[in-house]
GROMACS .gro file of C-alpha atoms in nm:
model
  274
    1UNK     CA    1  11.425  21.316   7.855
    2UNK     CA    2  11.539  20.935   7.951
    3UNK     CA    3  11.574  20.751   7.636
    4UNK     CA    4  11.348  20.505   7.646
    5UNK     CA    5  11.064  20.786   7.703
    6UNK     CA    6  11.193  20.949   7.347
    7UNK     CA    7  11.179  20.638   7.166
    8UNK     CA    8  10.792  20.600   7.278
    9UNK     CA    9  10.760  20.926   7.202
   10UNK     CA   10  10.875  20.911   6.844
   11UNK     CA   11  10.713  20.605   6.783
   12UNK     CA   12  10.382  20.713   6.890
   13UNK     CA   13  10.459  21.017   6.618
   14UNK     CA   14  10.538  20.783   6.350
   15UNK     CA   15  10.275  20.624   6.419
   16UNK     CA   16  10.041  20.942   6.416
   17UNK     CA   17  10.233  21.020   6.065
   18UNK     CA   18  10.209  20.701   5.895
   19UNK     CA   19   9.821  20.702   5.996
   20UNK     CA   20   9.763  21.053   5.852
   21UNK     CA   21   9.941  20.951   5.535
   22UNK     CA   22   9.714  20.629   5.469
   23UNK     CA   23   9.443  20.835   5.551
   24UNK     CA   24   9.489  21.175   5.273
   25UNK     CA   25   9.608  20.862   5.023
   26UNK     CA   26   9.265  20.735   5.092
   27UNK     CA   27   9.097  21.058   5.017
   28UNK     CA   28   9.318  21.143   4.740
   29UNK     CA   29   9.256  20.844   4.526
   30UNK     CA   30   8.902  20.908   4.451
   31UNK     CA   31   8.950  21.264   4.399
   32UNK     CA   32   9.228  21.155   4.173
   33UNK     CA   33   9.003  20.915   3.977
   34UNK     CA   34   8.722  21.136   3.927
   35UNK     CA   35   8.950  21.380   3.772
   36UNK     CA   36   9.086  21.123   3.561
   37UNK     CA   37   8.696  21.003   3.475
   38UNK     CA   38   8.657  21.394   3.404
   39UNK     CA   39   8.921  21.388   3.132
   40UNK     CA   40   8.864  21.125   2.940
   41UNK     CA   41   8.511  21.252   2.703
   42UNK     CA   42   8.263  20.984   2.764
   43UNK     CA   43   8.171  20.732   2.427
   44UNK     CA   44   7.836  20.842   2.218
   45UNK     CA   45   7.596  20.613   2.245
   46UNK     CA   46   7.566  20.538   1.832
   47UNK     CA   47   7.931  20.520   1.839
   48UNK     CA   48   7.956  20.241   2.112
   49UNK     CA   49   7.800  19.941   1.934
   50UNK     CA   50   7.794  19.975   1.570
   51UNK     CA   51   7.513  19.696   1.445
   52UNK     CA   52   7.486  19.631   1.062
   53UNK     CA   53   7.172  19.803   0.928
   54UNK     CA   54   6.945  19.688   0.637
   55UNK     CA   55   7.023  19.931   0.316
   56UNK     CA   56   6.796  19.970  -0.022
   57UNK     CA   57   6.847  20.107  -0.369
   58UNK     CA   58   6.601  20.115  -0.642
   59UNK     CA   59   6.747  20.171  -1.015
   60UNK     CA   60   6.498  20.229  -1.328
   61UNK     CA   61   6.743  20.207  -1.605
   62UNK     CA   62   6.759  20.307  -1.986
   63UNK     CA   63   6.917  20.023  -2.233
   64UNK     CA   64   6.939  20.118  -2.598
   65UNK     CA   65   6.967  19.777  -2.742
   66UNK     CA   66   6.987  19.582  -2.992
   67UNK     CA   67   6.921  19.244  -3.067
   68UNK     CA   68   7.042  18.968  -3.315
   69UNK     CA   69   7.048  18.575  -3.296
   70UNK     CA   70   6.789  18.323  -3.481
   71UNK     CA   71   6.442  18.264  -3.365
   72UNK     CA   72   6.176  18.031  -3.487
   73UNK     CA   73   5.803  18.016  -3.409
   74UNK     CA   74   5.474  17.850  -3.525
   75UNK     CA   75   5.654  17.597  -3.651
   76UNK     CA   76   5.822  17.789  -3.935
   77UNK     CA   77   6.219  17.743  -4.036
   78UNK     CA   78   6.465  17.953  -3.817
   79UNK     CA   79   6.531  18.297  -3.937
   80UNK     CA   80   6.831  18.535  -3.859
   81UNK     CA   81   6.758  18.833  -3.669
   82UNK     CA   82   6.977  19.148  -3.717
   83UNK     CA   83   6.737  19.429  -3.502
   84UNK     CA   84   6.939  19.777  -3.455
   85UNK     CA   85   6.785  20.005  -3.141
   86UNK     CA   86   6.610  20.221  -3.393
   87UNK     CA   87   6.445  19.917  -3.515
   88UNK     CA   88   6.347  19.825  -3.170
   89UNK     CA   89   6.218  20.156  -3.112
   90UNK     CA   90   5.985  20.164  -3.430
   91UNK     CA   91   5.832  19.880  -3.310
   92UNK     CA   92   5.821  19.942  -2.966
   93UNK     CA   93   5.485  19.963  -2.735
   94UNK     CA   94   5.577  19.987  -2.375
   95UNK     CA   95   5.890  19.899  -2.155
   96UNK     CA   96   6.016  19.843  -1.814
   97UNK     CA   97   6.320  19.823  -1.689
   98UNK     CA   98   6.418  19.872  -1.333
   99UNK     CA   99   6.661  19.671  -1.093
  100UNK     CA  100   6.690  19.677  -0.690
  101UNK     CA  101   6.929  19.547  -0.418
  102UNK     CA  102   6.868  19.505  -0.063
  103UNK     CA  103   7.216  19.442   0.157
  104UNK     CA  104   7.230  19.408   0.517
  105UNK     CA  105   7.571  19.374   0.612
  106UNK     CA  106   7.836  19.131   0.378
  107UNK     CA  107   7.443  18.982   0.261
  108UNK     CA  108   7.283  19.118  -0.046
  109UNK     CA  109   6.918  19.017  -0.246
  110UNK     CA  110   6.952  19.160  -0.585
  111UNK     CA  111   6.714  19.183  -0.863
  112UNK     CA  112   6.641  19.278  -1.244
  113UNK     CA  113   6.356  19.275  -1.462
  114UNK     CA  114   6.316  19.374  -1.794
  115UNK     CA  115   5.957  19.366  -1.995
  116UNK     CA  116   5.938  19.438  -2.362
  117UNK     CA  117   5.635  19.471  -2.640
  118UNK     CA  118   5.678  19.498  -2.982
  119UNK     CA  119   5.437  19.528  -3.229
  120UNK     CA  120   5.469  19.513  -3.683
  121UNK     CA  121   5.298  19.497  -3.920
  122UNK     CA  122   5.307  19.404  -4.316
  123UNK     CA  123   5.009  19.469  -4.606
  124UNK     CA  124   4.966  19.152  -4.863
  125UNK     CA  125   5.009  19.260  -5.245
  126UNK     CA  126   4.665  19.146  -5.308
  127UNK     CA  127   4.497  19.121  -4.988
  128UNK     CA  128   4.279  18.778  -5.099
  129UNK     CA  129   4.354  18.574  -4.827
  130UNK     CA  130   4.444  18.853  -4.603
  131UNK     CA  131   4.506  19.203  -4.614
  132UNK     CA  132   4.759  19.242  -4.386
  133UNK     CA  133   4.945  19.055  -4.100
  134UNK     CA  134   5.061  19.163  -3.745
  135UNK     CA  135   5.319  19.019  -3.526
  136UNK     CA  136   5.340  19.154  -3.173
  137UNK     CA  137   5.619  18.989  -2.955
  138UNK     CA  138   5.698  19.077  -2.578
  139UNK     CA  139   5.960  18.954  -2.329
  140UNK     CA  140   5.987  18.942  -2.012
  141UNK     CA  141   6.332  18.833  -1.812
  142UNK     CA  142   6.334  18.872  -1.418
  143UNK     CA  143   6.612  18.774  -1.237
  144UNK     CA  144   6.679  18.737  -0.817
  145UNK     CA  145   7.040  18.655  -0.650
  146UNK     CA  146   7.146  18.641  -0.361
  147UNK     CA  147   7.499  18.734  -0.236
  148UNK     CA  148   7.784  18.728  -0.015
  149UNK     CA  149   8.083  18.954  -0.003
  150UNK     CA  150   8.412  18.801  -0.067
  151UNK     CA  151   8.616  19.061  -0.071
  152UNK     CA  152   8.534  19.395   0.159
  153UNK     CA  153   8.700  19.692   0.159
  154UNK     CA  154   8.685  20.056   0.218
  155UNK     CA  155   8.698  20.166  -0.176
  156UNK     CA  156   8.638  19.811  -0.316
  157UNK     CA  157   8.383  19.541  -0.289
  158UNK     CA  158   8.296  19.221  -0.487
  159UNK     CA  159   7.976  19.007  -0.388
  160UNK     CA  160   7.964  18.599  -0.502
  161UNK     CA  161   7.615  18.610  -0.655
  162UNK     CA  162   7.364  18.281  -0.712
  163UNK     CA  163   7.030  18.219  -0.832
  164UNK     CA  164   6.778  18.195  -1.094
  165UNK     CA  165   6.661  18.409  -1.381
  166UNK     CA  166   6.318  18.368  -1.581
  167UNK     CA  167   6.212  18.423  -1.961
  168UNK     CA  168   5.902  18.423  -2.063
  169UNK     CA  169   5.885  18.530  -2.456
  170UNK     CA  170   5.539  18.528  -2.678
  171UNK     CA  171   5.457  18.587  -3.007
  172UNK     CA  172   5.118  18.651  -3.180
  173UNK     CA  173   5.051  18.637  -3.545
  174UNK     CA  174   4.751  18.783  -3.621
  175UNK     CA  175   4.584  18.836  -3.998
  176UNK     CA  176   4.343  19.138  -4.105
  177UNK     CA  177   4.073  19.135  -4.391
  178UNK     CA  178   4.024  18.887  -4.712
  179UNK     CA  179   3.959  18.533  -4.643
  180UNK     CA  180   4.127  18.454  -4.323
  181UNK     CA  181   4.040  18.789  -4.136
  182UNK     CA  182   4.005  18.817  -3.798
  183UNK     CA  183   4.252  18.527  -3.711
  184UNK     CA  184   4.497  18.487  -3.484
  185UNK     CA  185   4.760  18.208  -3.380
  186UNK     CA  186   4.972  18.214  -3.036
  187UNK     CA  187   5.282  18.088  -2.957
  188UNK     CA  188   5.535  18.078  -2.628
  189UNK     CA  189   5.791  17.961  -2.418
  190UNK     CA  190   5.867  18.029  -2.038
  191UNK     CA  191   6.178  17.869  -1.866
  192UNK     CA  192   6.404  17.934  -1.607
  193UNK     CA  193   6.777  17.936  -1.593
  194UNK     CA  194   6.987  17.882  -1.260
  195UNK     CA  195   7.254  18.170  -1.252
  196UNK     CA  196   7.591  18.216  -1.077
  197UNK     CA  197   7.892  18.509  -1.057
  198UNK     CA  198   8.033  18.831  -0.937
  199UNK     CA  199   7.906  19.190  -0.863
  200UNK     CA  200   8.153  19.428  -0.753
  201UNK     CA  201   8.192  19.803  -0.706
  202UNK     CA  202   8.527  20.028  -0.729
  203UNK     CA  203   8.533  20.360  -0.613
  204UNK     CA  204   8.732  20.580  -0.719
  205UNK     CA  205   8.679  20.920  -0.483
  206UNK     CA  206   8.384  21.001  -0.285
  207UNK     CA  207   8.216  21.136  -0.579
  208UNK     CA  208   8.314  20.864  -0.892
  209UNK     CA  209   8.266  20.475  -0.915
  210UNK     CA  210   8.263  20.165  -1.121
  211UNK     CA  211   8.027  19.909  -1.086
  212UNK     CA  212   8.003  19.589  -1.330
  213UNK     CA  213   7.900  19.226  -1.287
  214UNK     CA  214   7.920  18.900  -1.482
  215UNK     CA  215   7.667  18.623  -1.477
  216UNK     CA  216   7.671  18.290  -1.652
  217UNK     CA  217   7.475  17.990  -1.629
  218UNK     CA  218   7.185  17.735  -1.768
  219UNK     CA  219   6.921  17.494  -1.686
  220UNK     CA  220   6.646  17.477  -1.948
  221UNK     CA  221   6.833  17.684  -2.193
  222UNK     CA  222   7.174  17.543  -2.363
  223UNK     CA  223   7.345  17.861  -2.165
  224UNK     CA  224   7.288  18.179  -2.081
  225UNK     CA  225   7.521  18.481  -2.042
  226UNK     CA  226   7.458  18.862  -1.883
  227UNK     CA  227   7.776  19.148  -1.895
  228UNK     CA  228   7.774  19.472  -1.748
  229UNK     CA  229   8.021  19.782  -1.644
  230UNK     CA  230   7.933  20.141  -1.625
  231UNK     CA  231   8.062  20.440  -1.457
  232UNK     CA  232   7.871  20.641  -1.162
  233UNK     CA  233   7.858  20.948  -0.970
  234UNK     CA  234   7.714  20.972  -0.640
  235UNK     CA  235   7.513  21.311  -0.656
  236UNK     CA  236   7.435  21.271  -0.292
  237UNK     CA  237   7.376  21.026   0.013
  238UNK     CA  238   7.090  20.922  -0.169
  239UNK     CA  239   7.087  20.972  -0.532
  240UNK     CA  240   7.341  20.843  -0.803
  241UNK     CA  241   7.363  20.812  -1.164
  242UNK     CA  242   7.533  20.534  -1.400
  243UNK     CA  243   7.586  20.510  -1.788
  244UNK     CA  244   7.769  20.192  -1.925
  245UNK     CA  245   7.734  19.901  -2.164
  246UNK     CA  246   7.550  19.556  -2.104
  247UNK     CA  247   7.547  19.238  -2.282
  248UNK     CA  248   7.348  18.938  -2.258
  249UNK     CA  249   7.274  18.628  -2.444
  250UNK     CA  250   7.084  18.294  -2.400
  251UNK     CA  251   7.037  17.978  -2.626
  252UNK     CA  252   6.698  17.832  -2.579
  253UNK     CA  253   6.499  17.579  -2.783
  254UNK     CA  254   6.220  17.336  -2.757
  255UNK     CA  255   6.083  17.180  -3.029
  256UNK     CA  256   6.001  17.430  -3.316
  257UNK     CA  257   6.068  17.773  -3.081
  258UNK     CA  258   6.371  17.859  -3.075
  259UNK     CA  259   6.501  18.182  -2.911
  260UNK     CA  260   6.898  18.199  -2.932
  261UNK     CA  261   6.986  18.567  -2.928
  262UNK     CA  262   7.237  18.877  -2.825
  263UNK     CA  263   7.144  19.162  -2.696
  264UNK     CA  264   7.341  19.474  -2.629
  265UNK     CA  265   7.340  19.849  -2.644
  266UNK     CA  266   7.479  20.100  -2.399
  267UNK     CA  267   7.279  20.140  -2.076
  268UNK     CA  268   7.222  20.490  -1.837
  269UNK     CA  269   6.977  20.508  -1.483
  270UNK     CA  270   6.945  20.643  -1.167
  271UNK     CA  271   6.967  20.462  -0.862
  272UNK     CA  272   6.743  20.596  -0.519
  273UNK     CA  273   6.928  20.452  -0.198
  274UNK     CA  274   6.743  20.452   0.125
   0.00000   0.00000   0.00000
């Protein structure tokens, strides 16, 4: 074969070659992509975008305190008050305590209200004037903060809390038989206090956590104070259980009421999560 008829020749075939070879690549890297596709397990939906979600808790709680401090009311002199729990409880009528949080995200509402009514009364030696004389008393202190977490991680969190906290506290004296029977005389104060701090939580395993917070702060009263820490167990995704100690104090007076007192006593509730 002359050699200028081979060289066409074995061009032509390289050509033919190179062609085929562009053309299988062609075919191969789809083929080689869809297996690739195939391999790698595609991303669940929930899992793909993971958008904060709006969480609850409601937590009726148990405090067995007690109270001391100086009061004054109806104009009389201050007195010291030294009030044990099972002084409290002799004299109690009805209570409420129950706190809440709502938290979306590192953004938390909190709140807290406590309601009291106590009721005692005393017979006169004589009964002249009167026979006897009642004093019933109730308090009321609710409290909302908002908050924003400072510090945020897996087993540890700590919220920066501010806001306000109201007392309301009213006593009624009333007086039974003799002269001045059927009587009664009223006297109260309501005020609110602006009030600042930290909430945080600890855990400790899945199961075991400590929570606590400390509040301070003022406005109409001279201060006011509120400590707590207690130790919970998560019994599942939606119920827990904490028992602790809480403190709390304020300093309020205007004119002749006066209502500067501690109170204090070791604390237990449940908390419902939703």
């Amino acid at each position: 074969m002359p050699a200028k008829k081979l060289k066409n020749t074995l061009s032509s075939r390289a050509l033919l070659v190179g062609l085929g070879a562009i053309l299988a690549a062609t075919q191969a890297v789809p083929a080689l992509a869809a297996d690739l596709n195939a391999s790698v397990p595609p991303v669940p939906a929930e899992e793909a975008v993971l958008l904060p979600q709006w969480r609850f808790e409601v937590a009726p709680y148990f405090w067995a305190a007690g109270m001391s401090g100086q009061v004054a009311s109806f104009g009389a002199p201050g007195a010291q008050v030294n009030m044990g729990f099972s002084d409290i409880l002799d004299d109690l009528d009805f209570s409420v305590m129950v706190a809440g949080e709502a938290r979306y995200d590192r953004f938390s509402l909190t709140t807290d209200l406590i309601y009291l009514k106590l009721s005692t009364s005393e017979t006169t030696p004589r009964g002249i004037l009167v026979s006897s004389i009642g004093l019933d008393s109730s308090m009321t202190t609710a409290s909302a903060l908002a908050g924003y977490s400072i510090l945020e991680r897996p087993n540890v969190r700590l919220d920066a809390v501010l806001g306000g906290r109201l007392w309301s506290v009213e006593n009624t004296l009333k007086f039974d038989g003799g002269l001045f029977g059927g009587r009664s005389y009223k006297d109260s104060a309501t005020w609110i206090d602006a009030m600042g701090g930290v909430k945080g939580r600890v855990d400790f395993s899945d199961r075991f956590y400590f929570t606590g917070s400390a509040l301070a702060g003022g406005g109409s009263s001279n201060f006011g104070w509120d400590l707590m820490g207690g130790l919970g167990y998560e019994m599942s995704d939606h119920f827990s259980a904490v028992a602790g100690y809480r403190a709390l104090g304020v300093d309020y007076q205007d004119g002749d009421f006066e209502f500067d007192v501690t109170i204090q006593g070791p604390i237990v509730g449940v908390a419902l999560k939703f």
